[in-house]
Coordinates of C-alpha atoms in Angstrom, one line a residue:
M1 CA -18.2 23.8 27.0
F2 CA -15.0 24.9 25.3
V3 CA -12.8 22.7 27.5
V4 CA -14.5 19.4 26.6
V5 CA -14.6 20.5 22.9
F6 CA -11.0 21.4 22.9
I7 CA -10.0 18.1 24.6
A8 CA -11.9 16.2 21.8
V9 CA -10.4 18.2 19.0
F10 CA -6.8 18.5 20.2
G11 CA -6.7 14.9 21.5
S12 CA -8.0 13.5 18.2
S13 CA -5.2 15.5 16.4
I14 CA -2.6 13.4 18.2
I15 CA -2.0 10.4 15.9
G16 CA -0.1 7.4 17.3
A17 CA -0.8 7.9 21.0
T18 CA -2.6 5.4 23.2
L19 CA -3.8 5.5 26.8
F20 CA -4.8 2.3 28.7
G21 CA -4.3 0.4 25.5
V22 CA -7.0 2.5 23.7
S23 CA -6.2 5.0 20.9
L24 CA -6.2 8.5 22.3
N25 CA -8.0 10.0 19.3
K26 CA -11.0 7.8 20.2
L27 CA -10.8 8.0 23.9
V28 CA -11.0 11.8 24.0
L29 CA -14.5 11.7 22.5
V30 CA -15.9 10.2 25.7
P31 CA -15.8 13.4 27.8
L32 CA -17.5 15.3 25.0
E33 CA -20.2 12.6 24.7
I34 CA -20.9 12.6 28.4
Y35 CA -21.0 16.4 28.6
L36 CA -23.5 16.5 25.7
L37 CA -25.6 13.8 27.3
F38 CA -25.9 15.6 30.6
Q39 CA -26.5 18.9 29.0
N40 CA -28.8 17.9 26.1
G41 CA -29.9 14.3 26.7
R42 CA -33.2 15.1 28.5
N43 CA -36.2 15.2 26.2
L44 CA -34.0 15.6 23.2
R45 CA -35.7 14.9 19.8
F46 CA -33.3 13.6 17.2
Q47 CA -34.0 15.2 13.8
V48 CA -31.5 15.2 10.9
G49 CA -31.4 17.0 7.6
G50 CA -30.1 16.0 4.2
R51 CA -26.3 16.5 4.7
Q52 CA -26.5 14.9 8.1
K53 CA -28.4 11.9 6.8
K54 CA -25.6 11.3 4.2
L55 CA -22.9 11.5 6.9
I56 CA -24.8 9.0 9.1
S57 CA -25.4 6.7 6.2
W58 CA -21.7 6.8 5.5
Y59 CA -21.0 5.7 9.1
I60 CA -23.4 2.8 8.7
V61 CA -21.8 1.7 5.3
A62 CA -18.3 2.0 6.9
C63 CA -19.4 -0.3 9.7
L64 CA -20.8 -2.8 7.1
G65 CA -17.5 -2.4 5.3
S66 CA -15.6 -3.5 8.4
L67 CA -17.7 -6.7 8.6
S68 CA -17.2 -7.2 4.9
G69 CA -13.4 -7.0 5.3
I70 CA -13.5 -9.8 7.9
L71 CA -15.6 -11.9 5.5
F72 CA -13.2 -11.3 2.6
S73 CA -10.2 -12.3 4.8
V74 CA -11.9 -15.5 6.0
I75 CA -13.1 -16.6 2.5
Y76 CA -9.8 -15.9 0.8
N77 CA -7.7 -17.2 3.7
T78 CA -5.5 -14.1 4.2
K79 CA -3.2 -13.6 7.2
V80 CA -4.8 -10.5 8.5
T81 CA -8.1 -11.8 9.9
D82 CA -7.3 -11.1 13.5
E83 CA -6.1 -7.6 12.8
L84 CA -9.2 -6.9 10.8
I85 CA -11.5 -8.2 13.6
Q86 CA -9.7 -5.9 16.0
R87 CA -9.9 -2.9 13.7
A88 CA -13.6 -3.6 12.9
G89 CA -14.5 -3.7 16.5
L90 CA -12.8 -0.4 17.1
Q91 CA -14.2 1.3 14.0
I92 CA -17.8 0.1 14.7
F93 CA -17.6 1.2 18.3
S94 CA -16.1 4.6 17.3
Y95 CA -18.8 5.3 14.7
L96 CA -21.9 4.0 16.3
F97 CA -21.2 4.6 20.0
L98 CA -19.0 7.7 19.9
L99 CA -19.2 9.8 16.7
L100 CA -22.9 9.2 16.0
P101 CA -24.2 10.1 19.5
V102 CA -22.0 13.2 19.5
A103 CA -23.3 14.2 16.1
L104 CA -27.0 13.7 17.0
M105 CA -26.8 15.5 20.3
L106 CA -24.8 18.4 18.8
W107 CA -27.1 18.8 15.8
N108 CA -30.2 18.9 18.0
S109 CA -28.9 20.9 20.8
R110 CA -30.4 24.3 21.5
Q111 CA -26.8 25.5 21.8
K112 CA -25.6 24.0 18.5
Y113 CA -24.1 27.3 17.3
E114 CA -22.2 27.8 20.5
Y115 CA -20.8 24.3 20.1
A116 CA -19.9 25.1 16.5
A117 CA -18.1 28.3 17.6
C118 CA -16.2 26.3 20.2
F119 CA -15.2 23.7 17.6
R120 CA -13.9 26.5 15.3
K121 CA -11.9 28.0 18.1
A122 CA -10.6 24.6 19.2
L123 CA -9.5 23.8 15.6
I124 CA -7.6 27.1 15.3
W125 CA -5.8 26.6 18.7
T126 CA -5.1 23.0 17.8
A127 CA -3.4 24.1 14.5
R128 CA -1.5 26.8 16.3
I129 CA -0.2 24.4 19.0
Q130 CA 0.7 21.7 16.5
T131 CA 2.5 24.3 14.4
L132 CA 4.5 25.8 17.2
W133 CA 5.4 22.3 18.5
G134 CA 6.6 21.3 15.0
I135 CA 8.8 24.4 14.6
A136 CA 10.2 23.8 18.1
Q137 CA 10.8 20.2 17.2
F138 CA 13.0 21.3 14.2
A139 CA 14.8 24.1 16.1
L140 CA 15.7 22.0 19.1
M141 CA 17.0 19.1 17.0
Q142 CA 19.1 21.4 14.8
T143 CA 20.6 23.5 17.6
I144 CA 21.1 21.2 20.6
R145 CA 20.1 17.8 19.1
F146 CA 17.2 17.5 21.5
D147 CA 14.6 15.1 20.2
L148 CA 11.4 16.7 21.5
N149 CA 9.0 14.1 20.2
S150 CA 10.9 11.0 21.2
I151 CA 11.9 12.3 24.6
V152 CA 8.7 14.1 25.7
L153 CA 6.0 12.2 23.8
G154 CA 7.8 8.9 23.9
G155 CA 8.1 9.3 27.7
V156 CA 4.3 10.0 28.0
F157 CA 2.8 7.6 25.4
G158 CA 5.7 5.2 24.7
G159 CA 6.9 4.1 21.2
D160 CA 9.0 5.8 18.6
W161 CA 7.9 9.4 18.0
T162 CA 10.8 10.4 15.7
R163 CA 10.3 10.6 12.0
Y164 CA 13.1 11.1 9.5
S165 CA 13.0 11.1 5.7
N166 CA 16.1 9.3 4.4
I167 CA 16.0 9.6 0.6
A168 CA 18.9 8.0 -1.2
N169 CA 18.6 10.4 -4.2
S170 CA 18.5 13.5 -2.0
S171 CA 21.3 15.9 -2.7
V172 CA 21.3 16.9 1.0
G173 CA 21.1 13.5 2.6
V174 CA 19.0 12.7 5.6
V175 CA 16.4 15.5 6.3
M176 CA 14.2 15.8 9.3
R177 CA 10.4 15.9 8.7
V178 CA 8.6 17.6 11.6
T179 CA 5.4 15.9 12.6
G180 CA 3.9 18.1 15.3
I181 CA 2.4 16.3 18.3
N182 CA 1.8 13.1 16.3
R183 CA 3.7 10.5 14.2
D184 CA 2.8 11.5 10.7
A185 CA 4.1 14.6 8.8
A186 CA 1.3 14.2 6.2
F187 CA -1.4 14.3 8.9
L188 CA 0.2 17.4 10.3
G189 CA -0.4 18.9 6.8
L190 CA -4.1 18.4 7.3
L191 CA -4.0 20.4 10.6
L192 CA -2.0 23.1 8.9
L193 CA -4.5 23.4 6.0
I194 CA -7.5 23.6 8.3
G195 CA -5.7 26.2 10.5
F196 CA -4.7 28.2 7.5
I197 CA -8.3 28.5 6.2
L198 CA -9.9 29.2 9.6
E199 CA -7.1 31.5 10.9
T200 CA -7.7 35.3 11.0
K201 CA -4.1 36.3 12.1
T202 CA -1.6 36.8 9.3
I203 CA 1.4 35.8 11.4
H204 CA -0.1 32.4 12.2
K205 CA -1.0 31.8 8.5
F206 CA 2.7 32.4 7.8
L207 CA 3.8 30.0 10.5
Y208 CA 1.5 27.3 9.0
V209 CA 3.3 27.7 5.7
V210 CA 6.7 27.6 7.4
C211 CA 5.7 24.4 9.3
A212 CA 4.5 22.8 6.1
L213 CA 8.0 23.5 4.6
L214 CA 9.7 21.9 7.7
A215 CA 7.3 18.9 7.4
L216 CA 8.2 18.6 3.7
S217 CA 4.5 18.3 3.1
R218 CA 3.7 18.6 -0.5
V219 CA 0.0 17.9 0.1
A220 CA -0.3 20.8 2.6
L221 CA 1.6 23.3 0.4
V222 CA -0.3 22.4 -2.7
S223 CA -3.7 22.6 -0.9
I224 CA -2.8 26.0 0.7
V225 CA -1.7 27.5 -2.6
F226 CA -4.9 26.2 -4.1
I227 CA -7.0 27.9 -1.4
V228 CA -5.1 31.2 -1.8
L229 CA -5.7 31.2 -5.5
Y230 CA -9.4 30.3 -5.0
Q231 CA -10.0 33.0 -2.5
L232 CA -8.2 35.5 -4.7
F233 CA -10.4 34.5 -7.6
I234 CA -13.6 34.9 -5.5
K235 CA -12.5 38.4 -4.5
L236 CA -11.7 39.5 -8.0
K237 CA -15.0 38.0 -9.3
S238 CA -17.1 39.7 -6.7
R239 CA -15.8 43.1 -7.6
T240 CA -16.5 44.4 -4.1
I241 CA -13.2 46.1 -3.6
N242 CA -13.8 49.3 -1.6
N243 CA -11.6 51.5 0.5
K244 CA -12.0 49.3 3.6
A245 CA -11.0 46.2 1.6
L246 CA -8.0 48.1 0.0
K247 CA -6.8 49.2 3.5
K248 CA -7.1 45.7 4.8
S249 CA -5.3 44.2 1.8
A250 CA -2.5 46.8 2.1
K251 CA -2.1 46.0 5.8
Y252 CA -2.1 42.3 5.1
G253 CA 0.5 42.8 2.3
V254 CA 2.8 44.8 4.5
V255 CA 2.8 42.1 7.2
V256 CA 3.4 39.4 4.7
I257 CA 6.4 41.3 3.2
I258 CA 7.9 41.8 6.7
L259 CA 7.5 38.2 7.5
I260 CA 9.1 37.1 4.2
I261 CA 12.1 39.4 4.9
V262 CA 12.5 37.9 8.3
F263 CA 12.2 34.4 6.9
V264 CA 14.8 35.1 4.2
R265 CA 17.2 36.5 6.8
I266 CA 16.9 33.3 8.9
Y267 CA 17.2 31.2 5.7
W268 CA 20.5 32.6 4.7
Q269 CA 21.9 32.1 8.2
S270 CA 20.6 28.6 8.7
P271 CA 22.1 25.7 6.6
A272 CA 19.6 23.3 8.1
L273 CA 16.7 25.5 6.8
Q274 CA 18.4 25.7 3.4
Q275 CA 18.5 21.9 3.3
Q276 CA 14.8 21.7 4.0
I277 CA 13.9 24.1 1.2
I278 CA 16.2 22.2 -1.2
R279 CA 14.5 18.9 -0.2
V280 CA 11.0 20.4 -0.7
L281 CA 11.9 21.5 -4.2
E282 CA 13.4 18.0 -4.9
R283 CA 10.1 16.4 -3.7
F284 CA 8.1 18.6 -6.1
S285 CA 10.5 17.7 -8.9
T286 CA 9.5 14.1 -8.5
V287 CA 6.1 14.9 -10.0
I288 CA 8.0 14.6 -13.3
T289 CA 10.5 11.9 -12.4
G290 CA 8.0 9.7 -10.4
E291 CA 10.4 9.2 -7.5
D292 CA 9.4 9.4 -3.8
G293 CA 6.3 7.3 -4.6
T294 CA 4.8 10.1 -6.7
N295 CA 3.9 7.7 -9.5
R296 CA 2.2 5.4 -7.1
H297 CA 0.1 8.3 -5.5
I298 CA -0.9 9.5 -9.0
G299 CA -1.9 6.0 -10.0
Y300 CA -4.0 5.1 -6.9
P301 CA -7.3 6.4 -8.3
I302 CA -6.8 4.6 -11.7
A303 CA -5.9 1.4 -9.9
V304 CA -9.1 1.6 -7.8
V305 CA -11.2 1.9 -11.0
Q306 CA -9.5 -1.1 -12.5
L307 CA -10.0 -3.2 -9.3
E308 CA -13.6 -2.1 -8.9
L309 CA -14.5 -3.0 -12.5
F310 CA -12.6 -6.3 -12.8
D311 CA -11.3 -7.9 -9.6
I312 CA -13.0 -7.0 -6.3
P313 CA -15.8 -9.4 -5.2
L314 CA -19.4 -8.1 -5.3
I315 CA -19.9 -7.5 -1.6
Q316 CA -16.6 -5.7 -1.2
K317 CA -17.3 -3.8 -4.4
F318 CA -20.4 -2.2 -2.9
V319 CA -19.4 -1.7 0.8
G320 CA -15.6 -2.1 0.9
V321 CA -13.5 -3.7 3.6
G322 CA -13.6 -1.1 6.3
N323 CA -11.9 2.2 7.0
Q324 CA -8.1 2.3 7.0
C325 CA -8.0 -1.2 5.6
G326 CA -8.3 -0.7 1.8
G327 CA -4.7 -1.6 1.2
I328 CA -5.4 -5.3 1.7
L329 CA -7.4 -5.3 -1.6
M330 CA -4.4 -3.8 -3.4
S331 CA -2.1 -6.3 -1.8
Y332 CA -4.3 -9.3 -2.7
Y333 CA -4.9 -8.2 -6.3
S334 CA -1.3 -6.8 -6.7
N335 CA -0.7 -9.0 -9.8
A336 CA -3.5 -7.1 -11.6
I337 CA -2.0 -3.8 -10.8
Q338 CA 1.7 -4.5 -11.2
W339 CA 2.0 -1.2 -13.2
L340 CA 1.3 0.7 -10.1
G341 CA 4.6 -0.2 -8.5
L342 CA 3.6 -1.0 -5.0
A343 CA 6.4 -1.1 -2.4
S344 CA 7.6 -4.5 -1.4
S345 CA 6.1 -4.2 2.0
M346 CA 2.7 -3.4 0.4
L347 CA 2.8 -6.6 -1.7
K348 CA 3.0 -8.8 1.4
L349 CA -0.5 -9.5 2.7
N350 CA 0.6 -9.8 6.3
Y351 CA -0.6 -6.5 7.8
V352 CA -3.4 -4.0 7.2
W353 CA -2.7 -0.7 5.5
T354 CA -4.6 2.2 4.0
V355 CA -4.2 3.8 0.6
E356 CA -2.8 7.3 0.9
S357 CA -5.5 9.0 -1.2
D358 CA -9.1 9.6 -0.1
I359 CA -10.4 9.5 -3.6
A360 CA -9.0 5.9 -3.8
S361 CA -9.3 4.7 -0.2
V362 CA -12.9 5.8 0.3
F363 CA -14.1 3.6 -2.6
L364 CA -11.9 0.6 -1.4
E365 CA -12.8 0.9 2.2
T366 CA -16.5 1.8 2.0
G367 CA -17.3 0.6 -1.5
I368 CA -19.2 2.3 -4.3
I369 CA -22.1 3.0 -2.0
G370 CA -19.8 4.7 0.6
G371 CA -17.9 6.6 -2.1
I372 CA -21.0 8.1 -3.6
L373 CA -22.4 9.0 -0.1
Y374 CA -19.1 10.6 0.9
Y375 CA -18.6 12.8 -2.1
S376 CA -22.2 13.7 -2.4
F377 CA -21.9 14.9 1.2
F378 CA -19.0 17.1 0.1
Y379 CA -21.0 18.4 -2.8
K380 CA -24.0 19.3 -0.7
C381 CA -21.8 21.0 1.9
F382 CA -20.3 23.1 -0.8
R383 CA -23.7 24.1 -2.2
A384 CA -25.2 24.8 1.2
A385 CA -22.3 27.1 2.1
G386 CA -23.7 29.7 -0.3
I387 CA -21.8 32.9 0.0
D388 CA -19.8 31.7 3.0
T389 CA -16.5 31.8 1.2
K390 CA -14.5 30.5 4.1
K391 CA -16.7 27.4 4.5
R392 CA -16.5 26.8 0.7
S393 CA -12.8 27.2 0.9
L394 CA -12.7 24.6 3.7
V395 CA -14.8 22.1 1.7
L396 CA -12.7 22.6 -1.4
G397 CA -9.4 22.5 0.4
L398 CA -10.2 19.2 2.1
A399 CA -11.5 17.7 -1.2
V400 CA -8.2 18.7 -2.8
F401 CA -6.2 17.4 0.1
G402 CA -8.1 14.1 -0.2
I403 CA -6.9 13.6 -3.7
M404 CA -3.3 13.5 -2.5
Y405 CA -3.7 11.9 1.0
N406 CA -6.2 9.9 3.1
M407 CA -8.1 11.4 6.0
A408 CA -11.7 10.2 5.8
G409 CA -11.7 7.5 8.4
G410 CA -10.1 9.5 11.3
S411 CA -11.9 10.9 14.3
F412 CA -10.4 14.4 13.9
I413 CA -11.7 15.0 10.4
Q414 CA -15.1 13.6 11.4
L415 CA -15.4 16.2 14.2
V416 CA -14.8 18.8 11.5
Y417 CA -17.6 17.3 9.3
I418 CA -20.0 17.1 12.3
S419 CA -19.4 20.6 13.7
L420 CA -18.8 22.7 10.6
F421 CA -19.8 20.9 7.5
A422 CA -23.1 19.4 8.6
T423 CA -24.4 22.5 10.3
D424 CA -25.2 26.0 9.0
Y425 CA -22.7 27.7 11.2
V426 CA -21.2 30.6 9.2
L427 CA -17.4 30.8 9.1
T428 CA -17.0 34.1 7.1
E429 CA -17.2 37.0 9.5
D430 CA -19.2 39.4 7.4
T431 CA -21.6 36.8 6.0
E432 CA -25.2 37.0 6.9
V433 CA -27.9 34.4 6.5
S434 CA -31.6 35.0 5.7
I435 CA -34.4 32.7 6.6
N436 CA -38.1 33.6 6.2
G437 CA -37.1 37.2 5.7
A438 CA -35.1 37.5 8.9
K439 CA -31.5 38.6 8.4
K440 CA -29.2 38.0 11.3
N441 CA -25.5 38.0 12.0
K442 CA -23.8 34.6 12.7
Y443 CA -23.6 35.3 16.4
K444 CA -27.4 35.8 16.6
R445 CA -28.4 32.8 14.5
K446 CA -29.4 30.7 17.5
R447 CA -32.4 33.1 17.9
V448 CA -33.4 32.8 14.3
Y449 CA -33.4 29.0 14.5
S450 CA -34.6 28.5 18.0
S451 CA -38.1 27.2 17.0
G452 CA -36.6 24.5 14.8
E453 CA -37.0 26.4 11.5
L454 CA -33.6 25.4 10.4
L455 CA -34.3 21.7 10.4
Q456 CA -37.2 22.3 8.0
S457 CA -35.4 24.8 5.8
E458 CA -33.8 24.3 2.4
H459 CA -30.4 25.1 4.0
Y460 CA -30.3 21.5 5.3
S461 CA -31.0 20.0 1.9

């Protein structure tokens, strides 16, 4: 079970790779679907609860949005019709024939909590591997000029797997941004955030932060700081500080201090690391100056409101133009949002791109209907988490991440939604759930819900 789950999770975390001409993060869902079908397909009754219905409805709207995008391109005679048709076919197949069957079989499996536990473990190991790869990528390039991604990944999957950030205004010149085992440093930030929240070992949490610094990922660093402050607030608010908690906090503090000392020692002996930290600070300073595209990122949600109210046609207004295609609306109506300062490549409507902000892209790509479904799904997941602070942290962390970057349409994040958000699997170790007066630890919940009580309970509302 864990092997097929890990293949799906880890494989979907590799952005940019293709096998046999098919995107790897879609292809790796097939073994999981086949495994679920053989294990649970016989006499399986499909029942779904409130959160699950919202996620399924969002899949359907996303598919309608893909068709709507093709219609928009044909009517307005854009140059991206062929690309939209190709993307629409892939998206519809992915949602209706891969993600939806996986979700239905997992939610209705008698072993749904064992599956959820496997997903959690696979997510943690995926984050660890991606982090260690990213750090190795930086270390090898800075010491022996060995391009780990380009040589190894390029040799396996083809294409250019090296990413550099060449900022003209940077005081330290060209700075390398590590990407992990994919092509996008910002997407690596998503893996680091999820790993940081789910991780139980302090040293790995520390490495996630280090890797976020090497990736120059503002979105990852801001989201991680937000989660740390949120969890600290919850602990102070609960007022449940006892001797055991104090000892645990003291142990945690000692480990953190030791790791910081080691990091500072390495920092002073490594000019390359010093350049990375300087560049991170410079990127954060652009929140005031507006450079590095910061003004554009801040303005995306405002621009979407303007377009939805005054420019976008009725059909696209309600169902969008398909996941990872929302940028074509901004390109087409760029005259109406000149104040946003789109890059010259974004102004040319000759390729399909997505807006780097979920709070903007979701409404452009799945419309007002899809946007309401998506964020009401988040709200219900947060409410249903109850006293499970780790799950609440995960929901809040991804919501904050989505303000600064886009993630909603990808297979990787959908596996997180299916396995952890849309189920009642508990992430906080000492949290217990009570149904019909029965109080059980998370590892025994499968016995509590074996008769289908969960599907009829308020926990799925």
